[in-house]
Amino acid sequence: MKKEDIKKLAENKNLISGIYNYCDRWCERCAFTSRCMNFAMTREQDTDPEASDITNEKFWQSLSEIFKATREMLEESAEELGIDLDSIDFEETSRDEGIKDKIVKNHECCRAAKKYYEMVDKFFESEYIPSLQVVDKVQVQNAAEPKKSDGPDGPATLDEMVEIIYWYHHFIYVKLMRSVRGTLGNSPEVLEEFPKDSDGSAKVALIAIDRSMAAWGHMHTFFPSHRDEILTIIVHLDRLRNRVEKIFPQARNFIRPGFDETNPSR
Ligand code: SF4
């Protein structure tokens, strides 16, 4: 994709600015694909199967074109704003970033989120696969089938629950890392009058936690012999949710572009 194409896309008034910053990246389930620049750029790549195949040279060519276009746009903006990109002290910056990385990774929420995805991996490695092999089909058929009427976010089938849990299990960690990082200064947070990126990221993490808890809740039905393990995971997620809400008290109130607006405009 060329710089001109990206600029043309960015001028599209139908797109919602920054919507992709606070979504869950689950494009197949997103109602805003037609209004998302990230989706438009990805689709451009997807129309050419070779360009979306990581083992094909065309994929890397396409990626390198996007990087090149981004770099050119960055240079143009820096020039307009009078910023000298070469004046950045990379040594000092990377030292600062290294310190921040450590703080973020050691934050209680990030540690708990990491523990959660490890618990999920362990459950699916040690419980789910053998359980699926022995799971009694009659039992599954007779189980109280979670219905779509649970709500748009509610899981409907075992596969769907597993899909939800898998989709979000790393995502929660990544989003919380970003939230915590946003509180460490030298970030967009310095603009106090604007909504905080850390709250937005924490909100997305909270939504992912809510949905994961709902999915785990339904897992009981299918794996009655694993209730204790499932309960332990739900309790862990509940504690994490409480901590996130306490540390980011404004997160639930954050208005995400598109998703939380009645008439989303550009
Ligand atoms: S806003 Fe929707 S379409 Fe865009 S990246 Fe996020 S999930 Fe995908």
Short mmCIF file of C-alpha atoms and ligand atoms in Angstrom, two decimals:
data_model
loop_
_atom_site.label_atom_id
_atom_site.label_comp_id
_atom_site.label_asym_id
_atom_site.label_seq_id
_atom_site.Cartn_x
_atom_site.Cartn_y
_atom_site.Cartn_z
CA MET A 1 0.00 0.00 0.00
CA LYS A 2 1.41 3.37 -1.02
CA LYS A 3 1.58 6.57 0.99
CA GLU A 4 -1.04 8.17 -1.30
CA ASP A 5 -3.41 5.23 -0.73
CA ILE A 6 -3.05 5.49 3.04
CA LYS A 7 -3.60 9.26 2.90
CA LYS A 8 -6.66 8.79 0.70
CA LEU A 9 -8.06 6.28 3.13
CA ALA A 10 -7.38 8.61 6.06
CA GLU A 11 -9.43 11.32 4.33
CA ASN A 12 -12.48 9.06 4.10
CA LYS A 13 -15.10 10.84 6.21
CA ASN A 14 -16.99 7.63 6.89
CA LEU A 15 -14.12 6.20 8.93
CA ILE A 16 -14.19 6.62 12.71
CA SER A 17 -10.94 8.06 13.89
CA GLY A 18 -8.98 5.75 16.20
CA ILE A 19 -11.77 3.17 16.55
CA TYR A 20 -9.19 0.37 16.27
CA ASN A 21 -7.37 1.60 19.39
CA TYR A 22 -10.08 0.40 21.77
CA CYS A 23 -11.59 -2.60 20.01
CA ASP A 24 -10.90 -6.26 20.64
CA ARG A 25 -9.43 -6.87 17.16
CA TRP A 26 -12.06 -9.48 16.49
CA CYS A 27 -12.89 -8.14 13.03
CA GLU A 28 -15.07 -11.12 12.06
CA ARG A 29 -17.46 -10.10 14.82
CA CYS A 30 -17.16 -6.36 14.51
CA ALA A 31 -20.07 -4.18 13.42
CA PHE A 32 -17.75 -1.37 12.37
CA THR A 33 -15.62 -2.96 9.68
CA SER A 34 -16.87 -0.47 7.08
CA ARG A 35 -15.79 2.41 9.30
CA CYS A 36 -12.36 1.21 10.36
CA MET A 37 -9.17 2.28 8.65
CA ASN A 38 -7.25 -0.64 10.08
CA PHE A 39 -9.75 -3.06 8.58
CA ALA A 40 -9.64 -1.27 5.22
CA MET A 41 -5.85 -1.54 5.14
CA THR A 42 -5.92 -5.20 6.14
CA ARG A 43 -8.60 -5.99 3.56
CA GLU A 44 -6.50 -4.40 0.87
CA GLN A 45 -3.83 -6.90 1.75
CA ASP A 46 -6.30 -9.77 2.08
CA THR A 47 -7.63 -9.39 -1.47
CA ASP A 48 -4.32 -10.73 -2.65
CA PRO A 49 -3.83 -14.20 -1.10
CA GLU A 50 -0.08 -14.06 -1.73
CA ALA A 51 0.18 -10.75 0.09
CA SER A 52 -1.43 -12.25 3.18
CA ASP A 53 0.67 -15.40 3.21
CA ILE A 54 3.53 -14.91 5.68
CA THR A 55 5.66 -17.44 3.80
CA ASN A 56 5.31 -15.56 0.52
CA GLU A 57 7.71 -12.80 -0.46
CA LYS A 58 4.78 -10.63 -1.50
CA PHE A 59 3.66 -10.50 2.14
CA TRP A 60 6.99 -9.01 3.22
CA GLN A 61 7.03 -6.67 0.25
CA SER A 62 3.59 -5.40 1.13
CA LEU A 63 4.60 -4.96 4.79
CA SER A 64 7.73 -3.12 3.82
CA GLU A 65 5.69 -0.79 1.57
CA ILE A 66 3.41 0.06 4.52
CA PHE A 67 6.46 0.75 6.73
CA LYS A 68 7.97 2.92 4.02
CA ALA A 69 4.74 4.88 3.56
CA THR A 70 4.38 5.30 7.33
CA ARG A 71 7.97 6.51 7.62
CA GLU A 72 7.41 9.04 4.84
CA MET A 73 4.28 10.36 6.51
CA LEU A 74 6.09 10.54 9.84
CA GLU A 75 8.89 12.56 8.29
CA GLU A 76 6.40 14.93 6.66
CA SER A 77 4.54 15.47 9.94
CA ALA A 78 7.80 15.94 11.87
CA GLU A 79 8.92 18.56 9.39
CA GLU A 80 5.60 20.40 9.66
CA LEU A 81 5.84 20.38 13.45
CA GLY A 82 9.53 21.30 13.45
CA ILE A 83 10.60 18.06 15.12
CA ASP A 84 14.08 16.78 14.37
CA LEU A 85 13.73 13.00 14.33
CA ASP A 86 17.50 12.55 14.38
CA SER A 87 17.86 14.48 17.64
CA ILE A 88 16.33 11.69 19.70
CA ASP A 89 18.77 10.14 22.15
CA PHE A 90 18.04 6.48 21.38
CA GLU A 91 20.32 5.19 24.09
CA GLU A 92 18.56 7.16 26.79
CA THR A 93 15.14 6.39 25.30
CA SER A 94 15.74 2.66 25.18
CA ARG A 95 17.10 2.75 28.76
CA ASP A 96 13.93 4.53 29.91
CA GLU A 97 11.77 2.11 27.96
CA GLY A 98 13.60 -0.83 29.53
CA ILE A 99 12.88 0.52 33.01
CA LYS A 100 9.23 1.04 32.09
CA ASP A 101 9.00 -2.50 30.71
CA LYS A 102 10.14 -3.89 34.04
CA ILE A 103 7.69 -1.75 36.01
CA VAL A 104 4.84 -2.75 33.72
CA LYS A 105 5.62 -6.46 33.82
CA ASN A 106 5.82 -6.38 37.61
CA HIS A 107 2.58 -4.51 38.07
CA GLU A 108 0.07 -6.58 40.03
CA CYS A 109 -2.56 -6.44 37.24
CA CYS A 110 -0.11 -7.51 34.55
CA ARG A 111 1.21 -10.35 36.71
CA ALA A 112 -2.33 -11.51 37.39
CA ALA A 113 -3.25 -11.27 33.70
CA LYS A 114 -0.16 -13.29 32.79
CA LYS A 115 -1.09 -15.87 35.37
CA TYR A 116 -4.56 -16.02 33.85
CA TYR A 117 -3.34 -16.85 30.36
CA GLU A 118 -1.00 -19.46 31.81
CA MET A 119 -3.97 -20.98 33.67
CA VAL A 120 -5.95 -21.05 30.43
CA ASP A 121 -3.11 -22.71 28.52
CA LYS A 122 -2.72 -25.26 31.28
CA PHE A 123 -6.44 -25.99 31.39
CA PHE A 124 -6.66 -26.57 27.68
CA GLU A 125 -3.50 -28.65 27.63
CA SER A 126 -4.32 -30.84 30.58
CA GLU A 127 -8.12 -30.79 30.86
CA TYR A 128 -9.86 -29.81 27.71
CA ILE A 129 -8.28 -32.13 25.16
CA PRO A 130 -8.73 -35.37 27.13
CA SER A 131 -12.11 -34.20 28.35
CA LEU A 132 -13.30 -33.57 24.84
CA GLN A 133 -12.35 -37.09 23.92
CA VAL A 134 -14.36 -38.58 26.74
CA VAL A 135 -17.10 -36.01 26.97
CA ASP A 136 -20.43 -37.77 26.88
CA LYS A 137 -22.28 -36.68 23.78
CA VAL A 138 -25.66 -37.31 25.42
CA GLN A 139 -24.59 -35.21 28.35
CA VAL A 140 -23.64 -32.38 26.02
CA GLN A 141 -26.90 -32.68 24.13
CA ASN A 142 -28.92 -32.64 27.33
CA ALA A 143 -26.93 -29.88 28.92
CA ALA A 144 -28.67 -26.56 29.38
CA GLU A 145 -27.62 -25.11 26.06
CA PRO A 146 -26.54 -21.51 26.47
CA LYS A 147 -28.73 -19.57 24.07
CA LYS A 148 -28.02 -16.63 21.82
CA SER A 149 -30.68 -14.95 23.94
CA ASP A 150 -28.00 -14.68 26.62
CA GLY A 151 -27.24 -11.48 24.77
CA PRO A 152 -25.05 -10.50 21.88
CA ASP A 153 -22.01 -11.20 24.01
CA GLY A 154 -23.26 -14.54 25.31
CA PRO A 155 -21.65 -17.74 24.12
CA ALA A 156 -23.88 -20.21 22.27
CA THR A 157 -21.89 -23.40 21.89
CA LEU A 158 -18.91 -25.14 23.39
CA ASP A 159 -16.81 -24.19 20.38
CA GLU A 160 -17.85 -20.61 20.72
CA MET A 161 -17.00 -20.51 24.42
CA VAL A 162 -13.59 -21.93 23.73
CA GLU A 163 -13.14 -19.42 20.92
CA ILE A 164 -14.04 -16.54 23.24
CA ILE A 165 -11.71 -17.74 25.98
CA TYR A 166 -8.87 -18.24 23.53
CA TRP A 167 -9.42 -14.94 21.76
CA TYR A 168 -9.15 -12.95 24.95
CA HIS A 169 -6.70 -14.87 27.09
CA HIS A 170 -3.55 -13.06 25.84
CA PHE A 171 -5.44 -9.96 24.84
CA ILE A 172 -6.25 -9.09 28.47
CA TYR A 173 -2.55 -9.16 29.35
CA VAL A 174 -1.56 -7.02 26.36
CA LYS A 175 -4.23 -4.40 27.05
CA LEU A 176 -3.38 -4.20 30.74
CA MET A 177 0.29 -3.77 29.89
CA ARG A 178 -0.69 -0.81 27.75
CA SER A 179 -2.95 0.63 30.48
CA VAL A 180 -0.24 0.45 33.11
CA ARG A 181 2.36 1.81 30.73
CA GLY A 182 0.09 4.78 30.04
CA THR A 183 0.31 5.78 33.68
CA LEU A 184 4.11 6.01 33.66
CA GLY A 185 4.53 9.47 32.12
CA ASN A 186 5.96 10.59 28.79
CA SER A 187 2.74 9.38 27.24
CA PRO A 188 -0.43 10.97 25.84
CA GLU A 189 -1.62 11.11 29.47
CA VAL A 190 0.15 14.41 29.90
CA LEU A 191 -2.80 16.02 28.12
CA GLU A 192 -5.01 15.90 31.18
CA GLU A 193 -8.10 17.35 29.52
CA PHE A 194 -8.28 14.45 27.06
CA PRO A 195 -9.66 11.01 27.89
CA LYS A 196 -6.82 8.81 29.09
CA ASP A 197 -5.55 6.09 26.83
CA SER A 198 -4.84 4.02 29.95
CA ASP A 199 -8.56 4.13 30.86
CA GLY A 200 -9.54 3.17 27.31
CA SER A 201 -7.18 0.21 27.28
CA ALA A 202 -8.31 -0.81 30.78
CA LYS A 203 -11.93 -0.65 29.60
CA VAL A 204 -11.23 -3.00 26.70
CA ALA A 205 -9.43 -5.35 29.09
CA LEU A 206 -12.43 -5.23 31.46
CA ILE A 207 -14.83 -6.06 28.64
CA ALA A 208 -12.59 -8.98 27.66
CA ILE A 209 -12.57 -10.15 31.29
CA ASP A 210 -16.38 -9.88 31.52
CA ARG A 211 -16.83 -11.94 28.36
CA SER A 212 -14.24 -14.50 29.40
CA MET A 213 -15.93 -14.92 32.78
CA ALA A 214 -19.27 -15.47 31.06
CA ALA A 215 -17.69 -18.07 28.80
CA TRP A 216 -16.04 -19.84 31.73
CA GLY A 217 -19.39 -19.77 33.52
CA HIS A 218 -20.87 -21.84 30.70
CA MET A 219 -17.89 -24.20 30.67
CA HIS A 220 -19.29 -25.69 33.90
CA THR A 221 -22.09 -27.20 31.91
CA PHE A 222 -19.78 -29.15 29.68
CA PHE A 223 -17.10 -30.12 32.14
CA PRO A 224 -18.87 -30.90 35.41
CA SER A 225 -15.92 -32.98 36.60
CA HIS A 226 -13.65 -29.94 36.27
CA ARG A 227 -15.76 -27.50 38.25
CA ASP A 228 -13.02 -26.82 40.77
CA GLU A 229 -10.46 -25.84 38.13
CA ILE A 230 -13.02 -23.72 36.32
CA LEU A 231 -14.10 -22.06 39.54
CA THR A 232 -10.48 -21.26 40.42
CA ILE A 233 -10.08 -19.55 37.04
CA ILE A 234 -13.31 -17.57 37.44
CA VAL A 235 -12.29 -16.44 40.94
CA HIS A 236 -8.89 -15.37 39.61
CA LEU A 237 -10.54 -13.36 36.82
CA ASP A 238 -13.00 -11.80 39.25
CA ARG A 239 -10.17 -10.64 41.50
CA LEU A 240 -8.32 -9.25 38.51
CA ARG A 241 -11.44 -7.40 37.38
CA ASN A 242 -11.86 -5.86 40.84
CA ARG A 243 -8.24 -4.71 40.93
CA VAL A 244 -8.43 -3.18 37.46
CA GLU A 245 -11.61 -1.32 38.40
CA LYS A 246 -9.96 -0.04 41.54
CA ILE A 247 -6.73 1.06 39.85
CA PHE A 248 -8.51 2.56 36.83
CA PRO A 249 -11.72 3.93 38.39
CA GLN A 250 -12.64 5.87 35.24
CA ALA A 251 -12.11 2.98 32.86
CA ARG A 252 -15.76 1.89 32.65
CA ASN A 253 -16.76 5.48 31.83
CA PHE A 254 -14.31 5.82 28.97
CA ILE A 255 -16.14 6.48 25.70
CA ARG A 256 -14.63 4.33 22.97
CA PRO A 257 -14.86 5.88 19.49
CA GLY A 258 -17.70 4.18 17.62
CA PHE A 259 -18.51 1.46 20.12
CA ASP A 260 -19.75 3.71 22.93
CA GLU A 261 -21.20 6.52 20.85
CA THR A 262 -24.84 6.79 19.81
CA ASN A 263 -24.15 8.52 16.51
CA PRO A 264 -20.52 7.92 15.80
CA SER A 265 -19.10 10.57 13.52
CA ARG A 266 -15.61 10.99 12.31
S1 SF4 B 1 -12.56 -1.70 15.01
FE1 SF4 B 1 -13.50 -3.59 14.31
S2 SF4 B 1 -12.82 -3.82 12.20
FE2 SF4 B 1 -11.46 -2.34 13.18
S3 SF4 B 1 -9.69 -3.54 13.90
FE3 SF4 B 1 -11.19 -3.36 15.55
S4 SF4 B 1 -12.42 -5.22 15.42
FE4 SF4 B 1 -11.37 -4.96 13.45
#
